[in-house]
Amino acid sequence: MLPRVPVQPRRIEQYRGIADQEVLEEIRSLARSLKGARLVHVNSTAHGGGVAEMLYTLVPLMESVGLQAEWRLIQGDQDFFTITKLFHNALQGMDIPITDEMKMKYLAVCEENASHFDGEYDFVIVHDPQPCAMIAALEGTVYRKAKWIWRCHIDSTYAREDAWSFLKAYIDRYDAVVFTMKDYVKSPLAVPHVAFIMPSIDPLSAKNIIPEKRVQSDIARRYGVDENRPIMLQVSRFDPWKDPLGLVDCYREVKKKHQNVQLVYLASMADDDPEGWHYYQKTYKYSAGDPDIFLLSNQQGVGNVEVSAFQAMATVVLQKSLREGFGLTVTEAMWKRKPVVAGRVGGILLQVEDGVNGFLVDRIEEAAEKVCLLLESPETARRMGDAGHEKVRRDFLCTRHLLDYLRLFRRLTT
Ligand code: UDP
């Protein structure tokens, strides 16, 4: 058996009054027709990154509406995760050739994990490239009787041809695939069902409940951040696509005008992302001992409550991504009524309406200019924050996400 990730129960009724009533009603009616369906989500990490974040909510919510839902993890060694991160980077357009050696190692680990796959399911939902090829090793077995769904969370618009075509041979074996945006489907797929589903946040998770003011102050003090001075915040893994060095450049531009500004960068080191420490070191060096730059991670005890507290204390939230499958951190900040200054890329375009609930930027100077504008105009910041909150309530809550999954399950069974 692949190891199972334990999750805390959730009840769909808890979302009454937060999510739209029509959404809850449709969930109830669809769930009735899917009652008892067995499903498993498979991915490569229970910590760090957006996929794990969402599964902690979606899995218990699926259970709460009458499905039998599980979450299981594939296992891999350091080499495997280095290779899958290279795939990830190549799929996001980085110039990384995919060698035969990489393919062989990747396939061997997928096969090994497939040999531990067990259990009877109606739906198997495989997240991202790491476990994608497992399906090939299970062709012809009883496990393949389930409907297999591949859920891609990354921005593959600019995928390198070799990486995409290698993976496509496996994607094409699925019964359905799910992308966040149409643009991410690099070339036509031979899959019967292609769906587009946007990610979501859980308004009731520790990540999204705003801690009391006193708790916020304690957290700021613990990390040496001055909550009475402006805070520019970015919450992301240390990853080239999150542009940590560009973020420091942006802060330096802002600092020329606003000497009291601080930059807080919160990162979680994901188990399946071996690049984290390398980019942390690079960013640390680049910060050159600036006492107003705070690079903090889960290693220093930054967990959900701390992330939420800093998002609540931030004056402006940045997401200076160069590629972004979706950017849950943007959604989380908008939910907390924060104006966001974010790269004009990928899934961020689904969330940030330029000039309405935040600003979309292409260049560092432009990002700095928008941050200055928001520091100088709290009224604009407040108006944008309110608009962002309502946008998330309408479009990016876990209840809508659950509904989209139920609709897909129905499509696959009728
Ligand atoms: N995150 C966190 N602690 C950190 C950094 C990130 O909990 O120190 C969470 C963040 O709040 C968000 C997720 O990790 O929920 C990142 O998801 P996103 O879609 O922004 O990016 P990904 O890492 O999936 O590319």
PDB file of N, CA and C in Angstrom, residues 123-184:
ATOM      1  N   PHE A 123     -12.545   6.175  -8.705  1.00  0.00           N
ATOM      2  CA  PHE A 123     -11.778   7.270  -9.316  1.00  0.00           C
ATOM      3  C   PHE A 123     -10.388   7.332  -8.688  1.00  0.00           C
ATOM      4  N   VAL A 124      -9.386   7.482  -9.536  1.00  0.00           N
ATOM      5  CA  VAL A 124      -8.020   7.692  -9.046  1.00  0.00           C
ATOM      6  C   VAL A 124      -7.578   9.046  -9.599  1.00  0.00           C
ATOM      7  N   ILE A 125      -7.256   9.960  -8.700  1.00  0.00           N
ATOM      8  CA  ILE A 125      -6.871  11.308  -9.148  1.00  0.00           C
ATOM      9  C   ILE A 125      -5.384  11.486  -8.876  1.00  0.00           C
ATOM     10  N   VAL A 126      -4.636  11.615  -9.951  1.00  0.00           N
ATOM     11  CA  VAL A 126      -3.176  11.659  -9.857  1.00  0.00           C
ATOM     12  C   VAL A 126      -2.741  13.110 -10.075  1.00  0.00           C
ATOM     13  N   HIS A 127      -2.001  13.650  -9.119  1.00  0.00           N
ATOM     14  CA  HIS A 127      -1.650  15.066  -9.193  1.00  0.00           C
ATOM     15  C   HIS A 127      -0.224  15.288  -9.696  1.00  0.00           C
ATOM     16  N   ASP A 128      -0.124  16.099 -10.732  1.00  0.00           N
ATOM     17  CA  ASP A 128       1.173  16.571 -11.237  1.00  0.00           C
ATOM     18  C   ASP A 128       2.043  15.470 -11.852  1.00  0.00           C
ATOM     19  N   PRO A 129       3.208  15.873 -12.402  1.00  0.00           N
ATOM     20  CA  PRO A 129       3.991  14.884 -13.169  1.00  0.00           C
ATOM     21  C   PRO A 129       4.596  13.758 -12.328  1.00  0.00           C
ATOM     22  N   GLN A 130       4.905  13.985 -11.062  1.00  0.00           N
ATOM     23  CA  GLN A 130       5.665  12.962 -10.309  1.00  0.00           C
ATOM     24  C   GLN A 130       5.047  11.565 -10.407  1.00  0.00           C
ATOM     25  N   PRO A 131       3.745  11.383 -10.116  1.00  0.00           N
ATOM     26  CA  PRO A 131       3.191  10.026 -10.223  1.00  0.00           C
ATOM     27  C   PRO A 131       2.524   9.724 -11.572  1.00  0.00           C
ATOM     28  N   CYS A 132       2.627  10.635 -12.544  1.00  0.00           N
ATOM     29  CA  CYS A 132       1.815  10.544 -13.773  1.00  0.00           C
ATOM     30  C   CYS A 132       1.977   9.204 -14.500  1.00  0.00           C
ATOM     31  N   ALA A 133       3.216   8.707 -14.599  1.00  0.00           N
ATOM     32  CA  ALA A 133       3.454   7.510 -15.427  1.00  0.00           C
ATOM     33  C   ALA A 133       3.068   6.206 -14.743  1.00  0.00           C
ATOM     34  N   MET A 134       2.667   6.276 -13.486  1.00  0.00           N
ATOM     35  CA  MET A 134       2.248   5.052 -12.782  1.00  0.00           C
ATOM     36  C   MET A 134       1.185   4.286 -13.554  1.00  0.00           C
ATOM     37  N   ILE A 135       0.332   5.025 -14.229  1.00  0.00           N
ATOM     38  CA  ILE A 135      -0.808   4.414 -14.927  1.00  0.00           C
ATOM     39  C   ILE A 135      -0.351   3.346 -15.923  1.00  0.00           C
ATOM     40  N   ALA A 136       0.809   3.595 -16.562  1.00  0.00           N
ATOM     41  CA  ALA A 136       1.268   2.668 -17.602  1.00  0.00           C
ATOM     42  C   ALA A 136       1.533   1.294 -17.010  1.00  0.00           C
ATOM     43  N   ALA A 137       2.098   1.279 -15.801  1.00  0.00           N
ATOM     44  CA  ALA A 137       2.443   0.002 -15.173  1.00  0.00           C
ATOM     45  C   ALA A 137       1.206  -0.736 -14.667  1.00  0.00           C
ATOM     46  N   LEU A 138       0.062  -0.040 -14.646  1.00  0.00           N
ATOM     47  CA  LEU A 138      -1.144  -0.692 -14.113  1.00  0.00           C
ATOM     48  C   LEU A 138      -2.129  -1.076 -15.217  1.00  0.00           C
ATOM     49  N   GLU A 139      -1.762  -0.788 -16.481  1.00  0.00           N
ATOM     50  CA  GLU A 139      -2.643  -1.173 -17.604  1.00  0.00           C
ATOM     51  C   GLU A 139      -2.926  -2.670 -17.523  1.00  0.00           C
ATOM     52  N   GLY A 140      -4.148  -3.035 -17.761  1.00  0.00           N
ATOM     53  CA  GLY A 140      -4.493  -4.459 -17.795  1.00  0.00           C
ATOM     54  C   GLY A 140      -4.759  -5.057 -16.422  1.00  0.00           C
ATOM     55  N   THR A 141      -4.537  -4.301 -15.348  1.00  0.00           N
ATOM     56  CA  THR A 141      -4.809  -4.830 -14.008  1.00  0.00           C
ATOM     57  C   THR A 141      -6.203  -4.379 -13.567  1.00  0.00           C
ATOM     58  N   VAL A 142      -6.640  -4.922 -12.446  1.00  0.00           N
ATOM     59  CA  VAL A 142      -7.946  -4.577 -11.909  1.00  0.00           C
ATOM     60  C   VAL A 142      -8.010  -3.093 -11.517  1.00  0.00           C
ATOM     61  N   TYR A 143      -6.851  -2.531 -11.180  1.00  0.00           N
ATOM     62  CA  TYR A 143      -6.801  -1.125 -10.739  1.00  0.00           C
ATOM     63  C   TYR A 143      -7.165  -0.154 -11.866  1.00  0.00           C
ATOM     64  N   ARG A 144      -6.953  -0.628 -13.094  1.00  0.00           N
ATOM     65  CA  ARG A 144      -7.218   0.253 -14.239  1.00  0.00           C
ATOM     66  C   ARG A 144      -8.720   0.353 -14.535  1.00  0.00           C
ATOM     67  N   LYS A 145      -9.515  -0.432 -13.791  1.00  0.00           N
ATOM     68  CA  LYS A 145     -10.973  -0.346 -14.011  1.00  0.00           C
ATOM     69  C   LYS A 145     -11.535   0.973 -13.485  1.00  0.00           C
ATOM     70  N   ALA A 146     -10.841   1.564 -12.540  1.00  0.00           N
ATOM     71  CA  ALA A 146     -11.265   2.884 -12.040  1.00  0.00           C
ATOM     72  C   ALA A 146     -11.129   3.900 -13.166  1.00  0.00           C
ATOM     73  N   LYS A 147     -11.814   5.050 -13.012  1.00  0.00           N
ATOM     74  CA  LYS A 147     -11.585   6.157 -13.938  1.00  0.00           C
ATOM     75  C   LYS A 147     -10.358   6.898 -13.437  1.00  0.00           C
ATOM     76  N   TRP A 148      -9.364   7.013 -14.269  1.00  0.00           N
ATOM     77  CA  TRP A 148      -8.120   7.682 -13.877  1.00  0.00           C
ATOM     78  C   TRP A 148      -8.125   9.122 -14.386  1.00  0.00           C
ATOM     79  N   ILE A 149      -7.852  10.015 -13.463  1.00  0.00           N
ATOM     80  CA  ILE A 149      -7.864  11.455 -13.794  1.00  0.00           C
ATOM     81  C   ILE A 149      -6.484  12.019 -13.491  1.00  0.00           C
ATOM     82  N   TRP A 150      -5.897  12.698 -14.458  1.00  0.00           N
ATOM     83  CA  TRP A 150      -4.615  13.368 -14.164  1.00  0.00           C
ATOM     84  C   TRP A 150      -4.893  14.851 -13.962  1.00  0.00           C
ATOM     85  N   ARG A 151      -4.448  15.378 -12.800  1.00  0.00           N
ATOM     86  CA  ARG A 151      -4.678  16.777 -12.476  1.00  0.00           C
ATOM     87  C   ARG A 151      -3.331  17.510 -12.554  1.00  0.00           C
ATOM     88  N   CYS A 152      -3.226  18.398 -13.527  1.00  0.00           N
ATOM     89  CA  CYS A 152      -1.976  19.157 -13.704  1.00  0.00           C
ATOM     90  C   CYS A 152      -2.119  20.511 -13.023  1.00  0.00           C
ATOM     91  N   HIS A 153      -1.184  20.834 -12.129  1.00  0.00           N
ATOM     92  CA  HIS A 153      -1.276  22.112 -11.408  1.00  0.00           C
ATOM     93  C   HIS A 153      -0.297  23.138 -11.948  1.00  0.00           C
ATOM     94  N   ILE A 154       0.488  22.747 -12.967  1.00  0.00           N
ATOM     95  CA  ILE A 154       1.541  23.679 -13.368  1.00  0.00           C
ATOM     96  C   ILE A 154       1.207  24.411 -14.671  1.00  0.00           C
ATOM     97  N   ASP A 155       1.920  25.489 -14.875  1.00  0.00           N
ATOM     98  CA  ASP A 155       1.707  26.310 -16.072  1.00  0.00           C
ATOM     99  C   ASP A 155       2.562  25.740 -17.199  1.00  0.00           C
ATOM    100  N   SER A 156       1.943  24.922 -18.051  1.00  0.00           N
ATOM    101  CA  SER A 156       2.702  24.265 -19.121  1.00  0.00           C
ATOM    102  C   SER A 156       2.558  24.974 -20.467  1.00  0.00           C
ATOM    103  N   THR A 157       2.129  26.229 -20.436  1.00  0.00           N
ATOM    104  CA  THR A 157       1.947  26.991 -21.677  1.00  0.00           C
ATOM    105  C   THR A 157       3.216  26.979 -22.524  1.00  0.00           C
ATOM    106  N   TYR A 158       4.366  27.136 -21.867  1.00  0.00           N
ATOM    107  CA  TYR A 158       5.625  27.263 -22.612  1.00  0.00           C
ATOM    108  C   TYR A 158       6.487  26.013 -22.454  1.00  0.00           C
ATOM    109  N   ALA A 159       5.825  24.877 -22.245  1.00  0.00           N
ATOM    110  CA  ALA A 159       6.567  23.630 -21.996  1.00  0.00           C
ATOM    111  C   ALA A 159       7.560  23.339 -23.122  1.00  0.00           C
ATOM    112  N   ARG A 160       8.709  22.853 -22.746  1.00  0.00           N
ATOM    113  CA  ARG A 160       9.665  22.374 -23.755  1.00  0.00           C
ATOM    114  C   ARG A 160       9.052  21.176 -24.462  1.00  0.00           C
ATOM    115  N   GLU A 161       9.283  21.137 -25.767  1.00  0.00           N
ATOM    116  CA  GLU A 161       8.672  20.092 -26.586  1.00  0.00           C
ATOM    117  C   GLU A 161       8.997  18.678 -26.083  1.00  0.00           C
ATOM    118  N   ASP A 162      10.279  18.434 -25.759  1.00  0.00           N
ATOM    119  CA  ASP A 162      10.657  17.058 -25.383  1.00  0.00           C
ATOM    120  C   ASP A 162      10.005  16.644 -24.060  1.00  0.00           C
ATOM    121  N   ALA A 163       9.926  17.591 -23.106  1.00  0.00           N
ATOM    122  CA  ALA A 163       9.322  17.265 -21.807  1.00  0.00           C
ATOM    123  C   ALA A 163       7.836  16.981 -21.992  1.00  0.00           C
ATOM    124  N   TRP A 164       7.168  17.845 -22.766  1.00  0.00           N
ATOM    125  CA  TRP A 164       5.728  17.680 -22.986  1.00  0.00           C
ATOM    126  C   TRP A 164       5.441  16.365 -23.720  1.00  0.00           C
ATOM    127  N   SER A 165       6.213  16.079 -24.800  1.00  0.00           N
ATOM    128  CA  SER A 165       5.860  14.880 -25.564  1.00  0.00           C
ATOM    129  C   SER A 165       6.173  13.613 -24.774  1.00  0.00           C
ATOM    130  N   PHE A 166       7.208  13.656 -23.944  1.00  0.00           N
ATOM    131  CA  PHE A 166       7.495  12.490 -23.098  1.00  0.00           C
ATOM    132  C   PHE A 166       6.308  12.229 -22.160  1.00  0.00           C
ATOM    133  N   LEU A 167       5.861  13.292 -21.499  1.00  0.00           N
ATOM    134  CA  LEU A 167       4.775  13.126 -20.529  1.00  0.00           C
ATOM    135  C   LEU A 167       3.443  12.823 -21.222  1.00  0.00           C
ATOM    136  N   LYS A 168       3.264  13.396 -22.402  1.00  0.00           N
ATOM    137  CA  LYS A 168       1.998  13.243 -23.124  1.00  0.00           C
ATOM    138  C   LYS A 168       1.674  11.763 -23.380  1.00  0.00           C
ATOM    139  N   ALA A 169       2.712  10.969 -23.603  1.00  0.00           N
ATOM    140  CA  ALA A 169       2.490   9.537 -23.848  1.00  0.00           C
ATOM    141  C   ALA A 169       1.776   8.897 -22.649  1.00  0.00           C
ATOM    142  N   TYR A 170       1.990   9.452 -21.472  1.00  0.00           N
ATOM    143  CA  TYR A 170       1.330   8.915 -20.267  1.00  0.00           C
ATOM    144  C   TYR A 170       0.000   9.618 -20.014  1.00  0.00           C
ATOM    145  N   ILE A 171      -0.012  10.939 -20.239  1.00  0.00           N
ATOM    146  CA  ILE A 171      -1.266  11.693 -20.036  1.00  0.00           C
ATOM    147  C   ILE A 171      -2.371  11.084 -20.916  1.00  0.00           C
ATOM    148  N   ASP A 172      -2.005  10.740 -22.144  1.00  0.00           N
ATOM    149  CA  ASP A 172      -2.994  10.238 -23.108  1.00  0.00           C
ATOM    150  C   ASP A 172      -3.643   8.920 -22.677  1.00  0.00           C
ATOM    151  N   ARG A 173      -3.070   8.268 -21.692  1.00  0.00           N
ATOM    152  CA  ARG A 173      -3.664   7.007 -21.221  1.00  0.00           C
ATOM    153  C   ARG A 173      -4.812   7.237 -20.232  1.00  0.00           C
ATOM    154  N   TYR A 174      -4.933   8.450 -19.741  1.00  0.00           N
ATOM    155  CA  TYR A 174      -5.939   8.728 -18.696  1.00  0.00           C
ATOM    156  C   TYR A 174      -7.353   8.814 -19.292  1.00  0.00           C
ATOM    157  N   ASP A 175      -8.345   8.684 -18.416  1.00  0.00           N
ATOM    158  CA  ASP A 175      -9.741   8.837 -18.830  1.00  0.00           C
ATOM    159  C   ASP A 175     -10.135  10.310 -18.858  1.00  0.00           C
ATOM    160  N   ALA A 176      -9.444  11.099 -18.040  1.00  0.00           N
ATOM    161  CA  ALA A 176      -9.735  12.538 -18.013  1.00  0.00           C
ATOM    162  C   ALA A 176      -8.494  13.284 -17.532  1.00  0.00           C
ATOM    163  N   VAL A 177      -8.353  14.498 -17.985  1.00  0.00           N
ATOM    164  CA  VAL A 177      -7.288  15.341 -17.439  1.00  0.00           C
ATOM    165  C   VAL A 177      -7.895  16.673 -17.023  1.00  0.00           C
ATOM    166  N   VAL A 178      -7.282  17.264 -16.031  1.00  0.00           N
ATOM    167  CA  VAL A 178      -7.779  18.545 -15.528  1.00  0.00           C
ATOM    168  C   VAL A 178      -6.621  19.543 -15.523  1.00  0.00           C
ATOM    169  N   PHE A 179      -6.854  20.670 -16.166  1.00  0.00           N
ATOM    170  CA  PHE A 179      -5.887  21.773 -16.124  1.00  0.00           C
ATOM    171  C   PHE A 179      -6.572  22.970 -15.474  1.00  0.00           C
ATOM    172  N   THR A 180      -5.743  23.929 -15.055  1.00  0.00           N
ATOM    173  CA  THR A 180      -6.313  25.146 -14.470  1.00  0.00           C
ATOM    174  C   THR A 180      -6.805  26.093 -15.564  1.00  0.00           C
ATOM    175  N   MET A 181      -6.055  26.147 -16.681  1.00  0.00           N
ATOM    176  CA  MET A 181      -6.430  27.068 -17.763  1.00  0.00           C
ATOM    177  C   MET A 181      -6.267  26.386 -19.125  1.00  0.00           C
ATOM    178  N   LYS A 182      -7.033  26.850 -20.097  1.00  0.00           N
ATOM    179  CA  LYS A 182      -6.971  26.265 -21.458  1.00  0.00           C
ATOM    180  C   LYS A 182      -5.564  26.375 -22.052  1.00  0.00           C
ATOM    181  N   ASP A 183      -4.910  27.522 -21.785  1.00  0.00           N
ATOM    182  CA  ASP A 183      -3.582  27.759 -22.368  1.00  0.00           C
ATOM    183  C   ASP A 183      -2.567  26.688 -21.968  1.00  0.00           C
ATOM    184  N   TYR A 184      -2.821  26.011 -20.873  1.00  0.00           N
ATOM    185  CA  TYR A 184      -1.825  25.052 -20.360  1.00  0.00           C
ATOM    186  C   TYR A 184      -1.791  23.751 -21.162  1.00  0.00           C
TER     187      TYR A 184
END
